[in-house]
Short mmCIF file of N, CA and C and ligand atoms in Angstrom, two decimals:
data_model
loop_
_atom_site.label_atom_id
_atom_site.label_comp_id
_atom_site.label_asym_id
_atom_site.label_seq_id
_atom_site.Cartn_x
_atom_site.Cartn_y
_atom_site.Cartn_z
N UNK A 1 -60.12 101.09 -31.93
CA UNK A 1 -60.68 101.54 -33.20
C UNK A 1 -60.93 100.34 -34.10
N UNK A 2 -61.93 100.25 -34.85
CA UNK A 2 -62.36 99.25 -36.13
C UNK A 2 -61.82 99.67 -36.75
N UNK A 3 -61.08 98.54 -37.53
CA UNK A 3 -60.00 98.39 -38.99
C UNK A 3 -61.59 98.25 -39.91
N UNK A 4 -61.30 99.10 -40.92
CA UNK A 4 -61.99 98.84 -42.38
C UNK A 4 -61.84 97.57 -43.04
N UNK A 5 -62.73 96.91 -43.02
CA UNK A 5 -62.75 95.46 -43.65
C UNK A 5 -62.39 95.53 -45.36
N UNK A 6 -61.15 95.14 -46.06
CA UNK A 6 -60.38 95.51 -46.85
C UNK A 6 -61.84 95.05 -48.27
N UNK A 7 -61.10 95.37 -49.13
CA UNK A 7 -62.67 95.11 -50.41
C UNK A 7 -62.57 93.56 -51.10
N UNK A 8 -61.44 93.19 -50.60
CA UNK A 8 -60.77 91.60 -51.16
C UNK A 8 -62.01 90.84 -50.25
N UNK A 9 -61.63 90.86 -48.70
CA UNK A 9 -62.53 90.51 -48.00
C UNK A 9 -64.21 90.29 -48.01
N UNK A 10 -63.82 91.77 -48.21
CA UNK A 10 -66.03 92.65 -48.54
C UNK A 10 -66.54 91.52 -49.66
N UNK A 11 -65.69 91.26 -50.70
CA UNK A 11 -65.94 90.45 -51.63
C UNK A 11 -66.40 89.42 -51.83
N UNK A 12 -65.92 88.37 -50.75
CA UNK A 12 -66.53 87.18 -50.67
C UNK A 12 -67.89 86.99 -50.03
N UNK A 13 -68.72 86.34 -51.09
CA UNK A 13 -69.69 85.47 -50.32
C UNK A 13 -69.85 84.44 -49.97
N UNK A 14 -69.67 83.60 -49.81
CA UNK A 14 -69.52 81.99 -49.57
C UNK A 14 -67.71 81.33 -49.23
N UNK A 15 -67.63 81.27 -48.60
CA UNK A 15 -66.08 80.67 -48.07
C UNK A 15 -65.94 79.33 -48.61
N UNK A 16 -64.96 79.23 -49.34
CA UNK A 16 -64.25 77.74 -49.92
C UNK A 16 -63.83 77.03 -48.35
N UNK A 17 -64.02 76.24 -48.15
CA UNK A 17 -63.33 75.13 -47.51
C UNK A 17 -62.78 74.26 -48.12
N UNK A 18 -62.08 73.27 -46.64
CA UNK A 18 -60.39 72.35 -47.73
C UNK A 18 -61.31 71.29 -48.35
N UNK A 19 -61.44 70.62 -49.40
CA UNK A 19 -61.32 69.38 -49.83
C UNK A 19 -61.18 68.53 -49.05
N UNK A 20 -59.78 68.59 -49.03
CA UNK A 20 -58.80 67.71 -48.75
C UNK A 20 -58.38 68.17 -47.54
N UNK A 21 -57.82 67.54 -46.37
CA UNK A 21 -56.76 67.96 -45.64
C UNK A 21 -55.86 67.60 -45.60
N UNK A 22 -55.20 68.35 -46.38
CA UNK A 22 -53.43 67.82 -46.83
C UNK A 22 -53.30 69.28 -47.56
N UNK A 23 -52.00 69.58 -47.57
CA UNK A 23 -51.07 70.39 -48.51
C UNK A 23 -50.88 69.39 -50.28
N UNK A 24 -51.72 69.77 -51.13
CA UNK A 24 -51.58 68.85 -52.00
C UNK A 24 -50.22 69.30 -52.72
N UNK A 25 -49.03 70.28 -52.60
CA UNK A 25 -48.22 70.52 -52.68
C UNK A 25 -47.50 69.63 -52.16
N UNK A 26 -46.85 69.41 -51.07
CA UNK A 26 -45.95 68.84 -49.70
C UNK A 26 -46.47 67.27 -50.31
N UNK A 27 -47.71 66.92 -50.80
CA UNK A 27 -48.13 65.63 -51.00
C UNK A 27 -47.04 65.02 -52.29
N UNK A 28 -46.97 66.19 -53.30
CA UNK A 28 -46.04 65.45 -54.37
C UNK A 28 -44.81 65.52 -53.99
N UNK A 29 -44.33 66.34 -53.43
CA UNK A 29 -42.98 66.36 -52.40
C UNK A 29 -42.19 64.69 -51.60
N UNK A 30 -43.55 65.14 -50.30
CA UNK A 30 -43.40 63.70 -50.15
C UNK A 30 -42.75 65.12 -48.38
N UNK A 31 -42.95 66.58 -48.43
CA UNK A 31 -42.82 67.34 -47.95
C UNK A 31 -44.47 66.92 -46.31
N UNK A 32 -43.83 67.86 -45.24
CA UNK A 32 -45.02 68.00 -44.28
C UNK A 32 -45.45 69.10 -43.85
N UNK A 33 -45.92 69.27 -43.40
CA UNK A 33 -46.59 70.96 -43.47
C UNK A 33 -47.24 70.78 -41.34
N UNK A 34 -47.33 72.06 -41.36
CA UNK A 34 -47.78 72.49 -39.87
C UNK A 34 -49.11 72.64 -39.56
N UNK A 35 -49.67 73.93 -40.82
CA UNK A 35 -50.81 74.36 -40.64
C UNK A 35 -51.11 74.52 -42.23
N UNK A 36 -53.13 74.39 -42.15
CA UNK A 36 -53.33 74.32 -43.75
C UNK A 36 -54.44 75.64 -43.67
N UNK A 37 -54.16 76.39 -44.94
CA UNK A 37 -54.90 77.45 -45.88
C UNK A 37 -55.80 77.17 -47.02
N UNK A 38 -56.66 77.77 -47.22
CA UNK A 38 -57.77 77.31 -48.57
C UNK A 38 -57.83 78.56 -49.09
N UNK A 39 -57.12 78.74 -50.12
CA UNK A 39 -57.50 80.04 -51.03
C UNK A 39 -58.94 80.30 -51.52
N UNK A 40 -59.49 81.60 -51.29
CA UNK A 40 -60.61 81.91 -51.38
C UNK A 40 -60.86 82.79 -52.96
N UNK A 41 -59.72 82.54 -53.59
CA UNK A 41 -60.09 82.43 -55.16
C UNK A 41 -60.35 81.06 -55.79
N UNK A 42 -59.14 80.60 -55.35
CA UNK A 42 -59.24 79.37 -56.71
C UNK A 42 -59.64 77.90 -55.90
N UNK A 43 -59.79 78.01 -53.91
CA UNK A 43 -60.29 76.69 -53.57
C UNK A 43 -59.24 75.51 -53.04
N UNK A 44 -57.84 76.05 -53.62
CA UNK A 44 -56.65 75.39 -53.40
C UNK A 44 -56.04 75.43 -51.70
N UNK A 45 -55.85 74.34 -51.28
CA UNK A 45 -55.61 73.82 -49.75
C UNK A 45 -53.94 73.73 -49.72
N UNK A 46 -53.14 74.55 -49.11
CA UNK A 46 -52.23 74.58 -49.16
C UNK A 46 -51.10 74.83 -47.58
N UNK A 47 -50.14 74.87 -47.27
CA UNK A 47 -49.60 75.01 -46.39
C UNK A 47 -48.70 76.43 -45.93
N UNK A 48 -49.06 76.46 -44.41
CA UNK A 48 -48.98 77.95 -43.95
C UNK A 48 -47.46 78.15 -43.75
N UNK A 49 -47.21 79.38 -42.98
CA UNK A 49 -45.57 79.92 -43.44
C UNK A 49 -45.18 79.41 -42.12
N UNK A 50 -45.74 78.53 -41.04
CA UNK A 50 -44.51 77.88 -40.45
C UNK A 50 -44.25 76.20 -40.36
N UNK A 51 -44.54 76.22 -41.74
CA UNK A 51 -44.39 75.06 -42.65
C UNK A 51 -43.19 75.20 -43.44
N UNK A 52 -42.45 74.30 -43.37
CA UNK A 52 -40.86 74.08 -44.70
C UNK A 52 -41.13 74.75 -45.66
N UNK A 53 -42.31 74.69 -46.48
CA UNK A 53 -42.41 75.11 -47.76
C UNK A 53 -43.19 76.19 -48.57
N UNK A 54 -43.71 76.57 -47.24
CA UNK A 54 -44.88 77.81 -47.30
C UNK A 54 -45.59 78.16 -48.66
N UNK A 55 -45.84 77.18 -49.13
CA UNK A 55 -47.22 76.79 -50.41
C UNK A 55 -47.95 77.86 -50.40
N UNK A 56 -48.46 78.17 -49.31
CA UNK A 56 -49.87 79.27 -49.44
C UNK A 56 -48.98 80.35 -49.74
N UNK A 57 -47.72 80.82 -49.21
CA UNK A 57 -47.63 81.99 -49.51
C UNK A 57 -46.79 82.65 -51.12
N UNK A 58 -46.28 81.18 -51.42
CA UNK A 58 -46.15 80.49 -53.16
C UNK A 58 -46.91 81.16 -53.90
N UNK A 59 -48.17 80.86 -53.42
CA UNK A 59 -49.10 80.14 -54.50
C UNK A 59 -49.50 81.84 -54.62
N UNK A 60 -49.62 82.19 -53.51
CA UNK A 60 -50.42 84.11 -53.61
C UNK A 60 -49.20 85.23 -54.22
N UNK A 61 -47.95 84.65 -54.06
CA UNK A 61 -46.95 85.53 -55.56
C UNK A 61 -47.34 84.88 -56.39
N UNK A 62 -46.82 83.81 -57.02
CA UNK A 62 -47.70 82.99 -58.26
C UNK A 62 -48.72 83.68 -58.98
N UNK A 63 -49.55 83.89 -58.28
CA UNK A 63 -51.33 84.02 -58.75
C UNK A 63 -51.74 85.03 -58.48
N UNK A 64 -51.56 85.73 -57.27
CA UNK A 64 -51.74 86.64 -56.56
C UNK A 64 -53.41 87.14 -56.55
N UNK A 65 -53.12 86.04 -56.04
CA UNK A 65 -54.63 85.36 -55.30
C UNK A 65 -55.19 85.54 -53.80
N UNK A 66 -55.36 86.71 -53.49
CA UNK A 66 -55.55 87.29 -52.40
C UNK A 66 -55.57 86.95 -50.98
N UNK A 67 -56.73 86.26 -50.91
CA UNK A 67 -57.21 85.70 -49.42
C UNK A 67 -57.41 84.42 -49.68
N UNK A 68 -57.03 84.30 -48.25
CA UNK A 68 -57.15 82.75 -47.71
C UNK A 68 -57.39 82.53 -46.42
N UNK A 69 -58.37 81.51 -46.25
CA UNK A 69 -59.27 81.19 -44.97
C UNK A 69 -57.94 79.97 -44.29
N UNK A 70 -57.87 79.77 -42.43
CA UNK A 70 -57.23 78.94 -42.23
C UNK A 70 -58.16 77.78 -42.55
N UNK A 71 -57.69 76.27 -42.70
CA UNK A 71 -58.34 75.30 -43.22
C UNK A 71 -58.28 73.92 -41.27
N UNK A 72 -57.85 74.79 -40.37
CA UNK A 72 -57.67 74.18 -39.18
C UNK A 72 -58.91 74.09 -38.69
N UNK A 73 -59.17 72.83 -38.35
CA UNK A 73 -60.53 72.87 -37.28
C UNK A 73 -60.52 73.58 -36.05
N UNK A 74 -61.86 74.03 -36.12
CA UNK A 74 -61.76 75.49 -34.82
C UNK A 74 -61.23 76.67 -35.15
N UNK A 75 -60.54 76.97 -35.98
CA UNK A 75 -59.61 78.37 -36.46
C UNK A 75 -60.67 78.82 -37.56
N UNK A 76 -61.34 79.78 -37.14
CA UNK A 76 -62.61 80.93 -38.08
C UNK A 76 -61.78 82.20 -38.03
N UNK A 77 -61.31 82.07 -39.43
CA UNK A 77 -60.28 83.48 -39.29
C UNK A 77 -60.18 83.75 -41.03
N UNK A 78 -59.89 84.86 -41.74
CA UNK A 78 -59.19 85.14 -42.80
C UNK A 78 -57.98 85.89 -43.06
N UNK A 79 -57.58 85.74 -44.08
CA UNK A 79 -55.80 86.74 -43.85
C UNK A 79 -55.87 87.58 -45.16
N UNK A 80 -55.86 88.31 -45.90
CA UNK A 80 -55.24 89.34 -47.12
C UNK A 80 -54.65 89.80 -47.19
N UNK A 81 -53.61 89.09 -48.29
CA UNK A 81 -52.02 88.87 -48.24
C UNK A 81 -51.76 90.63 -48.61
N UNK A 82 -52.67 91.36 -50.13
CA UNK A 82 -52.31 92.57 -49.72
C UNK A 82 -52.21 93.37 -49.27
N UNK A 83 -53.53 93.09 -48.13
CA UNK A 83 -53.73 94.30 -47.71
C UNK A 83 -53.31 93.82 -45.32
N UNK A 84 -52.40 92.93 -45.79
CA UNK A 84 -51.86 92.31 -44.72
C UNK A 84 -53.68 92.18 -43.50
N UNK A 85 -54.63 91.99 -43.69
CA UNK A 85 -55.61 92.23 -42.87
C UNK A 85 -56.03 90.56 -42.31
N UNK A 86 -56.10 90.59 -41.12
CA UNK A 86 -56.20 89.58 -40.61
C UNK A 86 -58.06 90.00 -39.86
N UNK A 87 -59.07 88.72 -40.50
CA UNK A 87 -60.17 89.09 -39.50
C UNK A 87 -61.19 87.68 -39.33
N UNK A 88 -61.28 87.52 -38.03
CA UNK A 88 -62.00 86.96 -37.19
C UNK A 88 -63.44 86.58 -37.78
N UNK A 89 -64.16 85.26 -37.93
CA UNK A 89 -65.58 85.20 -38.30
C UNK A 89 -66.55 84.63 -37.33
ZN1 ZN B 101 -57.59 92.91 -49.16
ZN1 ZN B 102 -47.08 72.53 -48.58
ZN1 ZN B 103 -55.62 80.46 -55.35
#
C-alpha cells in the first residue's frame, strides 16, 4: 500500500542542501558526528542520531522544524520528524 505523502513534505518546493559539510554544531564542540542532515526550514546542516550529539534531532525540539533531507552523498531521502515519514526521491 502507498503511505500518504505527509503535508510538511507536500510543502516543499526546492530542497535546501548542506553548505557546508560539517555539523556546524560538533564544529564549536570540537564534537564528531557520523552522518549529516539539512533542515528543510531554516537550511541548517546538522548531525544525525547515530552521532554523540544528535544536533538534528536538537535542533527539531528546539524549533520544531519539521523535515530534514540527509546531507550524505548518494542518500536522496527525506524524514518528518512529526509525522515520523520517511520518503525516497
Ligand atoms: Zn510531516
Ligand atoms: Zn553535531
Ligand atoms: Zn531548522
Amino acid at each position: 500500500m502507498t503511505q500518504a505523502i505527509c503535508a510538511h513534505i507536500q510543502s516543499i518546493e526546492e530542497l535546501k542542501t548542506a553548505e557546508k559539510y560539517a555539523c556546524e554544531e560538533c564544529i564549536k564542540t570540537g564534537s564528531r558526528w557520523v552522518h549529516l542532515r539539512t533542515c528543510q526550514t531554516c537550511g541548517v546542516t546538522l548531525c544525525c542520531n547515530d552521532s554523540p550529539k544528535k544536533h538534528m534531532t536538537a535542533h527539531n525540539h528546539a524549533t520544531g522544524h519539521p523535515v530534514i533531507i540527509s546531507a550524505e552523498p548518494g542518500e536522496r531521502w527525506l524524514w518528518c520528524f512529526p509525522d515520523e515519514q520517511f520518503v525516497e526521491y
